[in-house]
PDB file of C-alpha atoms in Angstrom:
ATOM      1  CA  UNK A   8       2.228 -23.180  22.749  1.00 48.00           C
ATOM      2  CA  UNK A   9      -1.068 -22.391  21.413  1.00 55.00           C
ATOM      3  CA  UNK A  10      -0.841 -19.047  18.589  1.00 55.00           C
ATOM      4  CA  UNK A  11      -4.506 -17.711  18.190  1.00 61.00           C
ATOM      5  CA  UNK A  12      -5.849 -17.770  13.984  1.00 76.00           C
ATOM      6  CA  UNK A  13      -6.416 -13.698  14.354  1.00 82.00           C
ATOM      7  CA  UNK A  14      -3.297 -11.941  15.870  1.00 83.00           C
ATOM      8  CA  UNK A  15      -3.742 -10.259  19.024  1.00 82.00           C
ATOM      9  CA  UNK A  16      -6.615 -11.854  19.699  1.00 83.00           C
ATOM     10  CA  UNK A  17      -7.008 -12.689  23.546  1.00 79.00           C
ATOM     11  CA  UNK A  18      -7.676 -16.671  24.935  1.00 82.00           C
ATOM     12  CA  UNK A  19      -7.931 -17.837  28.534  1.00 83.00           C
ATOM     13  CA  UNK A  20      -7.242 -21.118  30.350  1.00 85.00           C
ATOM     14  CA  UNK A  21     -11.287 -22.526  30.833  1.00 75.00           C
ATOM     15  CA  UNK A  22     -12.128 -25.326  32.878  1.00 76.00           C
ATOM     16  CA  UNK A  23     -14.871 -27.136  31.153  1.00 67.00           C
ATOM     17  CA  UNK A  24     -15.800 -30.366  33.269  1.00 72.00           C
ATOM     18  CA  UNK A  25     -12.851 -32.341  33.132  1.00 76.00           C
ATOM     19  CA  UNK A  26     -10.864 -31.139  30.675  1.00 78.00           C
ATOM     20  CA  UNK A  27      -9.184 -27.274  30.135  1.00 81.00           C
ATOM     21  CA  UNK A  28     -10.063 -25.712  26.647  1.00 79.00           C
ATOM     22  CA  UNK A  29      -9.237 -22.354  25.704  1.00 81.00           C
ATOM     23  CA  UNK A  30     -11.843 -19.874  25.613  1.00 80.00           C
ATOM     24  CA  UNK A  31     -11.505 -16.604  23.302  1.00 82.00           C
ATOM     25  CA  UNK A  32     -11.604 -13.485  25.583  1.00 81.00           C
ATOM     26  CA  UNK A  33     -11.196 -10.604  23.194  1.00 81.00           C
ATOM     27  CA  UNK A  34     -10.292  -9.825  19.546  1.00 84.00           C
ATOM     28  CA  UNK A  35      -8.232  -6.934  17.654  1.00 84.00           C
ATOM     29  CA  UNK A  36      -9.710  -3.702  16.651  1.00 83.00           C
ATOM     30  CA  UNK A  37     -12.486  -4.651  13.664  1.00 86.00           C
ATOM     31  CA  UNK A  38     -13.615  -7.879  14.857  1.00 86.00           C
ATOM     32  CA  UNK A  39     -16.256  -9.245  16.451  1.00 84.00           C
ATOM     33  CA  UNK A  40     -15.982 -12.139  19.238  1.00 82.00           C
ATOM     34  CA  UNK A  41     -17.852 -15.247  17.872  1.00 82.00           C
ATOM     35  CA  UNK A  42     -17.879 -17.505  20.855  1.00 76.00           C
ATOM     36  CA  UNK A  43     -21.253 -19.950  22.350  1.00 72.00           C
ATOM     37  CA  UNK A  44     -20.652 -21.326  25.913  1.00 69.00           C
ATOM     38  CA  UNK A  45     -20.161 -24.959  25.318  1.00 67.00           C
ATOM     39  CA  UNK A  46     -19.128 -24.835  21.984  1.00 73.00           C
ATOM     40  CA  UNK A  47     -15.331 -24.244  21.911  1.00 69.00           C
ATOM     41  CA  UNK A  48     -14.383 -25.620  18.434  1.00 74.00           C
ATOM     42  CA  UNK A  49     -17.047 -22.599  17.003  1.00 79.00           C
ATOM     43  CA  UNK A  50     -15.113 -19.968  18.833  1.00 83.00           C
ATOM     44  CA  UNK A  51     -13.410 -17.328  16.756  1.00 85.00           C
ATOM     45  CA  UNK A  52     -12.831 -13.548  15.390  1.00 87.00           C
ATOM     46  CA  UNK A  53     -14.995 -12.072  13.274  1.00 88.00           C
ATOM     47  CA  UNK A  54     -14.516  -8.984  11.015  1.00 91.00           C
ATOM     48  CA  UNK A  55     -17.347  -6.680  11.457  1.00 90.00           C
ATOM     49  CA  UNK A  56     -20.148  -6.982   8.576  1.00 93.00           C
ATOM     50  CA  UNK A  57     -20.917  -3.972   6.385  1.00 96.00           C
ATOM     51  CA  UNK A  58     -22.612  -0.752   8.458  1.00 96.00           C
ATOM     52  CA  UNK A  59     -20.458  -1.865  11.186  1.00 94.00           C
ATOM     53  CA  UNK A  60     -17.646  -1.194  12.891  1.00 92.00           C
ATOM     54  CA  UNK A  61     -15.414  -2.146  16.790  1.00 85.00           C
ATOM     55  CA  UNK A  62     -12.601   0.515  16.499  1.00 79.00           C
ATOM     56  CA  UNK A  63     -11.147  -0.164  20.333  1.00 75.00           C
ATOM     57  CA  UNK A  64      -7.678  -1.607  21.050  1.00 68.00           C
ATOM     58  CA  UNK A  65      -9.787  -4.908  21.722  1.00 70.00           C
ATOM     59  CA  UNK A  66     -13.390  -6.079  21.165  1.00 70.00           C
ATOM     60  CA  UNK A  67     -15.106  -7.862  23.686  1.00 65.00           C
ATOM     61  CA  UNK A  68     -18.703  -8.896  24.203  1.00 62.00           C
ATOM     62  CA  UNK A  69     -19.300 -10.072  20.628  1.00 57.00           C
ATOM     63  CA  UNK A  70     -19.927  -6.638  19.464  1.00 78.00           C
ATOM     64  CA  UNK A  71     -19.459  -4.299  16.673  1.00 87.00           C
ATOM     65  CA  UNK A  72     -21.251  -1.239  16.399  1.00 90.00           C
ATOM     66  CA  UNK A  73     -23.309   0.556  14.225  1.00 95.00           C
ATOM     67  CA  UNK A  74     -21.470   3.437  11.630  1.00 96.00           C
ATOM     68  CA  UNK A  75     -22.234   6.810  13.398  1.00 96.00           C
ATOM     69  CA  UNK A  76     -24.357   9.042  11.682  1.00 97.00           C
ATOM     70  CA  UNK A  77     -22.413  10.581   8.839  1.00 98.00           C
ATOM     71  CA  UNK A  78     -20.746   7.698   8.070  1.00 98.00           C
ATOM     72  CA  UNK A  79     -20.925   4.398   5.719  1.00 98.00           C
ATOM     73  CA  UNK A  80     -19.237   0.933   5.321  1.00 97.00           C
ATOM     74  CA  UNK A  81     -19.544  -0.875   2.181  1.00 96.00           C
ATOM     75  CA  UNK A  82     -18.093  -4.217   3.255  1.00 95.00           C
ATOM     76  CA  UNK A  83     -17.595  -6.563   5.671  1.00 93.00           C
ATOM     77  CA  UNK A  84     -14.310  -6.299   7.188  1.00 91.00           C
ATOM     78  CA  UNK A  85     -11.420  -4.925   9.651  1.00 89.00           C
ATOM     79  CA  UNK A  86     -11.864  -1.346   8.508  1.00 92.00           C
ATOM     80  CA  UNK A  87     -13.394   1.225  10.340  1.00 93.00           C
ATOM     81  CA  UNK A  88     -16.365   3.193   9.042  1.00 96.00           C
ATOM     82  CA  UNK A  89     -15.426   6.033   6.158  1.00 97.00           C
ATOM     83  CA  UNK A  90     -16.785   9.281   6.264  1.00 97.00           C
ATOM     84  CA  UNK A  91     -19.196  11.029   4.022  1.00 98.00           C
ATOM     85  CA  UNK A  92     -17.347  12.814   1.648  1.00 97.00           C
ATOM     86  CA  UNK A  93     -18.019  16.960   1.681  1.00 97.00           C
ATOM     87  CA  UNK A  94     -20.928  18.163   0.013  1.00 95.00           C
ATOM     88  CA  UNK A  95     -23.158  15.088   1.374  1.00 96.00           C
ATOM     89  CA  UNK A  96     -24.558  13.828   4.746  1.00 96.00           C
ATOM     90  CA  UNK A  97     -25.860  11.148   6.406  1.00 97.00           C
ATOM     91  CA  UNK A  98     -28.730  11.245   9.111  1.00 95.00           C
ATOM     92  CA  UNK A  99     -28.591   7.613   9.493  1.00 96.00           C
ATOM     93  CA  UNK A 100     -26.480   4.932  11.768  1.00 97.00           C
ATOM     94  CA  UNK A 101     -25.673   1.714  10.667  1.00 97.00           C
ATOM     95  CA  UNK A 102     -25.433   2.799   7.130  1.00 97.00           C
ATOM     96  CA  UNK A 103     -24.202   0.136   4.742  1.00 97.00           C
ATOM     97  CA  UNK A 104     -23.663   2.022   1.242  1.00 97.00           C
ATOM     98  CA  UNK A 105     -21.952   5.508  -0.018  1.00 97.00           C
ATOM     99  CA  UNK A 106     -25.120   5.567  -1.640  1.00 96.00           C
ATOM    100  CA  UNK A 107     -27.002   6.543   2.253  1.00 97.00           C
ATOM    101  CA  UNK A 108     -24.891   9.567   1.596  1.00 97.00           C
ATOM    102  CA  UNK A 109     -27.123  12.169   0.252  1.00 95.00           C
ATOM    103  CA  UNK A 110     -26.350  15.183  -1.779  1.00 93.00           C
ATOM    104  CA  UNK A 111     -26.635  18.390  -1.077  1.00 92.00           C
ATOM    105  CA  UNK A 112     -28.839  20.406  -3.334  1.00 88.00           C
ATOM    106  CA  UNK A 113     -27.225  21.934  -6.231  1.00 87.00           C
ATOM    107  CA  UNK A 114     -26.076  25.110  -5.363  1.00 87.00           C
ATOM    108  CA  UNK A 115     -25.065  24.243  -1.618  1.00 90.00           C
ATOM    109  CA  UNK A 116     -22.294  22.598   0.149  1.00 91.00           C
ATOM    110  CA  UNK A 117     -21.149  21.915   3.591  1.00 93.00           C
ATOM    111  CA  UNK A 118     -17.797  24.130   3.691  1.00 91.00           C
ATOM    112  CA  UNK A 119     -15.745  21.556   3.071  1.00 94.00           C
ATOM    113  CA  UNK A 120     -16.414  19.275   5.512  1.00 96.00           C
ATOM    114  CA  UNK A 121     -16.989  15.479   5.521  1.00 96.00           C
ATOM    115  CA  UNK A 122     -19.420  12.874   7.488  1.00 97.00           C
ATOM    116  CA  UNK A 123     -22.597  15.550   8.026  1.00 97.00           C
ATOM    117  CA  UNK A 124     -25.383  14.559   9.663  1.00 96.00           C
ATOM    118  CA  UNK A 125     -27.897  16.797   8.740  1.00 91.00           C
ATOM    119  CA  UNK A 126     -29.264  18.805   5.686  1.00 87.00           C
ATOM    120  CA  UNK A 127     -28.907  21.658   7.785  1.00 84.00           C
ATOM    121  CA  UNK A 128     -25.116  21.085   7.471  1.00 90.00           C
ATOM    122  CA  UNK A 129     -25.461  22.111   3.663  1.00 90.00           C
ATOM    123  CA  UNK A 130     -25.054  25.751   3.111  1.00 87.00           C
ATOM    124  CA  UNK A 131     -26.222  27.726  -0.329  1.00 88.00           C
ATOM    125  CA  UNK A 132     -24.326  30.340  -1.779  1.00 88.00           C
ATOM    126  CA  UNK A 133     -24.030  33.774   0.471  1.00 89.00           C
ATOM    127  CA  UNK A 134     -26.982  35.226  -1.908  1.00 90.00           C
ATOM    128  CA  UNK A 135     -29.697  32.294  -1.170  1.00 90.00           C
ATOM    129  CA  UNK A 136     -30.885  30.268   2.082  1.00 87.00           C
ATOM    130  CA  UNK A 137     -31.808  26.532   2.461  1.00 83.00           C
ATOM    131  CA  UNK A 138     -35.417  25.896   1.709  1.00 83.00           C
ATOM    132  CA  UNK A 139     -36.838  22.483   3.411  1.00 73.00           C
ATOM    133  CA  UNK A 140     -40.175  21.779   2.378  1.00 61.00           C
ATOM    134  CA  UNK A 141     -40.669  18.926   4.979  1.00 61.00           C
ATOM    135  CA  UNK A 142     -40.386  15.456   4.177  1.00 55.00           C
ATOM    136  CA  UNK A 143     -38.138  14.020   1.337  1.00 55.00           C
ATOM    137  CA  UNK A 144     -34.851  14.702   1.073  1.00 58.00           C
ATOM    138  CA  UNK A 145     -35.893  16.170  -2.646  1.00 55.00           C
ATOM    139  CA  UNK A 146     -37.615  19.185  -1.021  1.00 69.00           C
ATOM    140  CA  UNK A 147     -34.802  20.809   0.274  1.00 79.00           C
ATOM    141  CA  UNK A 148     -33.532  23.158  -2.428  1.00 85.00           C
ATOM    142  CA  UNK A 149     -31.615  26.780  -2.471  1.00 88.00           C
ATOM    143  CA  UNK A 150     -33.864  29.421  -3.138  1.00 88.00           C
ATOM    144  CA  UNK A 151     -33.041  32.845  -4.161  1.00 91.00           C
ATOM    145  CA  UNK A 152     -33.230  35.634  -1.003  1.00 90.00           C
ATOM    146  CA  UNK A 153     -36.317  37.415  -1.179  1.00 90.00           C
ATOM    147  CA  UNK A 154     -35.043  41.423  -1.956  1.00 87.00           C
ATOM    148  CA  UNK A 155     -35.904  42.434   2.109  1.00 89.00           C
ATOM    149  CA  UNK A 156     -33.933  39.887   2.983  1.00 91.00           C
ATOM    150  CA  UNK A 157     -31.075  41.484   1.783  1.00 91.00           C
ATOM    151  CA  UNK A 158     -28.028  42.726   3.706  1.00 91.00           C
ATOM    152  CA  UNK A 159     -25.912  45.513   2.684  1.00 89.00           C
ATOM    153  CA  UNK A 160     -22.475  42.699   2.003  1.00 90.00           C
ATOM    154  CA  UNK A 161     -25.569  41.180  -0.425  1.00 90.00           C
ATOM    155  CA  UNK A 162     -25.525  38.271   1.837  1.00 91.00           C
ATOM    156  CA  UNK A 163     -29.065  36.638   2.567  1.00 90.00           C
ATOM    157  CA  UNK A 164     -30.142  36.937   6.411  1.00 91.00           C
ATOM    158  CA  UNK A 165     -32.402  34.286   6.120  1.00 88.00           C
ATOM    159  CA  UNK A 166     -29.422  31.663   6.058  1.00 83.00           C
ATOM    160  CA  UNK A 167     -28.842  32.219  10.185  1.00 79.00           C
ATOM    161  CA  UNK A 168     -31.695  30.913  12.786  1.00 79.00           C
ATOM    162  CA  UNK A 169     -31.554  34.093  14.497  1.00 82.00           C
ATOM    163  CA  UNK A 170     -32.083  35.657  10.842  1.00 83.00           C
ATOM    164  CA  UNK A 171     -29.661  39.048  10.750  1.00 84.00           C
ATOM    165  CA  UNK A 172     -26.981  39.853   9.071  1.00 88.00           C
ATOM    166  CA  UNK A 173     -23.102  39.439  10.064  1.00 85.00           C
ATOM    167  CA  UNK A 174     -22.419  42.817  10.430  1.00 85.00           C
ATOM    168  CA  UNK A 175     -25.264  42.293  13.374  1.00 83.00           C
ATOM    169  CA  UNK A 176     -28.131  44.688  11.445  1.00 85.00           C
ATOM    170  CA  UNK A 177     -31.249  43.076  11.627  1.00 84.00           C
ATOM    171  CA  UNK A 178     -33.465  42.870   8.665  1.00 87.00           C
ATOM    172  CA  UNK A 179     -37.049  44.745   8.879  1.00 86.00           C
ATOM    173  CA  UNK A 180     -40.174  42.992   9.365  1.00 85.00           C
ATOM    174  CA  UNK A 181     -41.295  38.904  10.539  1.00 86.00           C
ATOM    175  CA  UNK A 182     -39.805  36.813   8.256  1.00 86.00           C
ATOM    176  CA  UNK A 183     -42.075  33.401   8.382  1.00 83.00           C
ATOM    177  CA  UNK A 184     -41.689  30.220   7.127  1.00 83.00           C
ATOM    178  CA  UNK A 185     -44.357  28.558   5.162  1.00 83.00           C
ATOM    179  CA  UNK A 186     -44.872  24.780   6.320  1.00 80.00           C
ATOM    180  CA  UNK A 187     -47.327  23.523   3.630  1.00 81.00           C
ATOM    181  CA  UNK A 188     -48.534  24.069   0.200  1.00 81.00           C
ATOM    182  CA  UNK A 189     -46.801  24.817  -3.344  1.00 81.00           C
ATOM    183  CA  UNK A 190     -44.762  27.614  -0.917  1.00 79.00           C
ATOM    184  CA  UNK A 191     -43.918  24.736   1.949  1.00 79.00           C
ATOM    185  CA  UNK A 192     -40.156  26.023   2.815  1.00 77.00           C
ATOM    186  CA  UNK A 193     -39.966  29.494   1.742  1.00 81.00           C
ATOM    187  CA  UNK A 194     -39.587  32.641   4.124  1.00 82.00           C
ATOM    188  CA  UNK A 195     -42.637  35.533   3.585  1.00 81.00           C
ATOM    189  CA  UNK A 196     -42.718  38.987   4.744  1.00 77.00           C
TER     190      UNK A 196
END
C-alpha cells in the first residue's frame, strides 16, 4: 500500500511502457500539482507561493490562483488569501504583501468593512465627500463640502453619484467636477 507525502492528495495507476508508476491526479485545498509527463520521481504537492491561493476541495491542473482583488498573501503556503483589513483596499490581484493594501485617506473609512477594491469604497465623514484628483493613490483626499452643497441633516450631497441628499431634496445648481489643475478633484458650482 502506497500512502501519498501530502494527505488527501489523489494518485492513479499509470501505465508507462512496461512498467505501472503512479501518477499524482489531484492535491488538497492550498496546493499546487507539480507533476512533468515522464518524470514520475519529480511528481508532488505544492503549497501555493505568496499572492496565491487553490481554495477547492482538490487542486488539479497544476494551478493556484491569483489573490482576488482586495486581498493579500504574505507567504508561501496552504492558507488561503487574507482580506484587507477595514479602512484599506486593494485594486490589485495577485497581491503578495499587506503592504498592496492602501489606506484610506485620513478622515475616511470603508464602514467597517474588509478586502475593498476600490478607493471609492472609502467614505469621509457625513460633512465632506471623496476628492480624487486622478492618478496616485495620494490624490484622493476628504475635502470639506462646499456650503451649497449642504443638506438640511448637514450631510454633504456631493458624497452620492446621483448627488442629493437622503431625505431625496436635491441640491440647487450643476455641481462639476474639476479634472485637472491645482483644483483636479473638487466639485464647483
Amino acid at each position: 500500500m502506497v500512502v501519498p507525502v501530502v494527505e488527501n492528495s489523489s494518485w492513479v495507476v499509470h501505465q508507462a511502457s512496461s512498467y505501472n508508476v503512479l501518477q499524482l491526479v489531484s492535491c488538497p485545498s492550498g496546493y499546487r500539482v507539480v507533476s512533468n509527463d515522464g518524470e514520475w520521481d519529480q511528481q508532488r504537492c505544492e503549497p501555493c507561493p505568496s499572492g496565491e491561493e487553490c481554495v477547492a476541495a482538490t487542486c488539479r491542473n497544476a494551478t493556484c490562483t491569483p489573490c482576488e482583488a482586495g486581498k493579500y498573501k504574505d507567504t508561501a503556503g496552504i492558507q488561503e488569501c487574507r482580506s484587507c483589513p477595514p479602512g484599506t483596499y486593494n485594486p490589485d490581484s495577485g497581491s503578495m504583501a499587506f503592504a498592496n493594501c492602501k489606506r484610506c485617506p485620513t478622515g475616511a473609512d470603508t464602514g467597517g468593512v474588509g478586502g475593498q477594491t476600490s478607493a471609492s469604497a472609502c467614505q469621509c465623514g457625513l460633512s465632506s465627500y471623496l476628492s480624487d484628483a486622478g492618478g496616485t493613490d495620494a490624490s484622493i483626499t476628504c475635502e470639506r463640502c462646499p456650503e451649497g452643497a449642504r443638506c438640511a441633516s448637514g450631510e454633504c450631497a456631493l458624497r452620492s453619484a446621483a448627488r442629493n441628499c437622503t431625505d431625496g431634496k436635491i441640491i440647487p445648481g450643476t455641481w462639476v467636477r474639476v479634472m485637472s489643475g491645482e483644483n483636479a478633484g473638487k466639485y464647483w458650482l
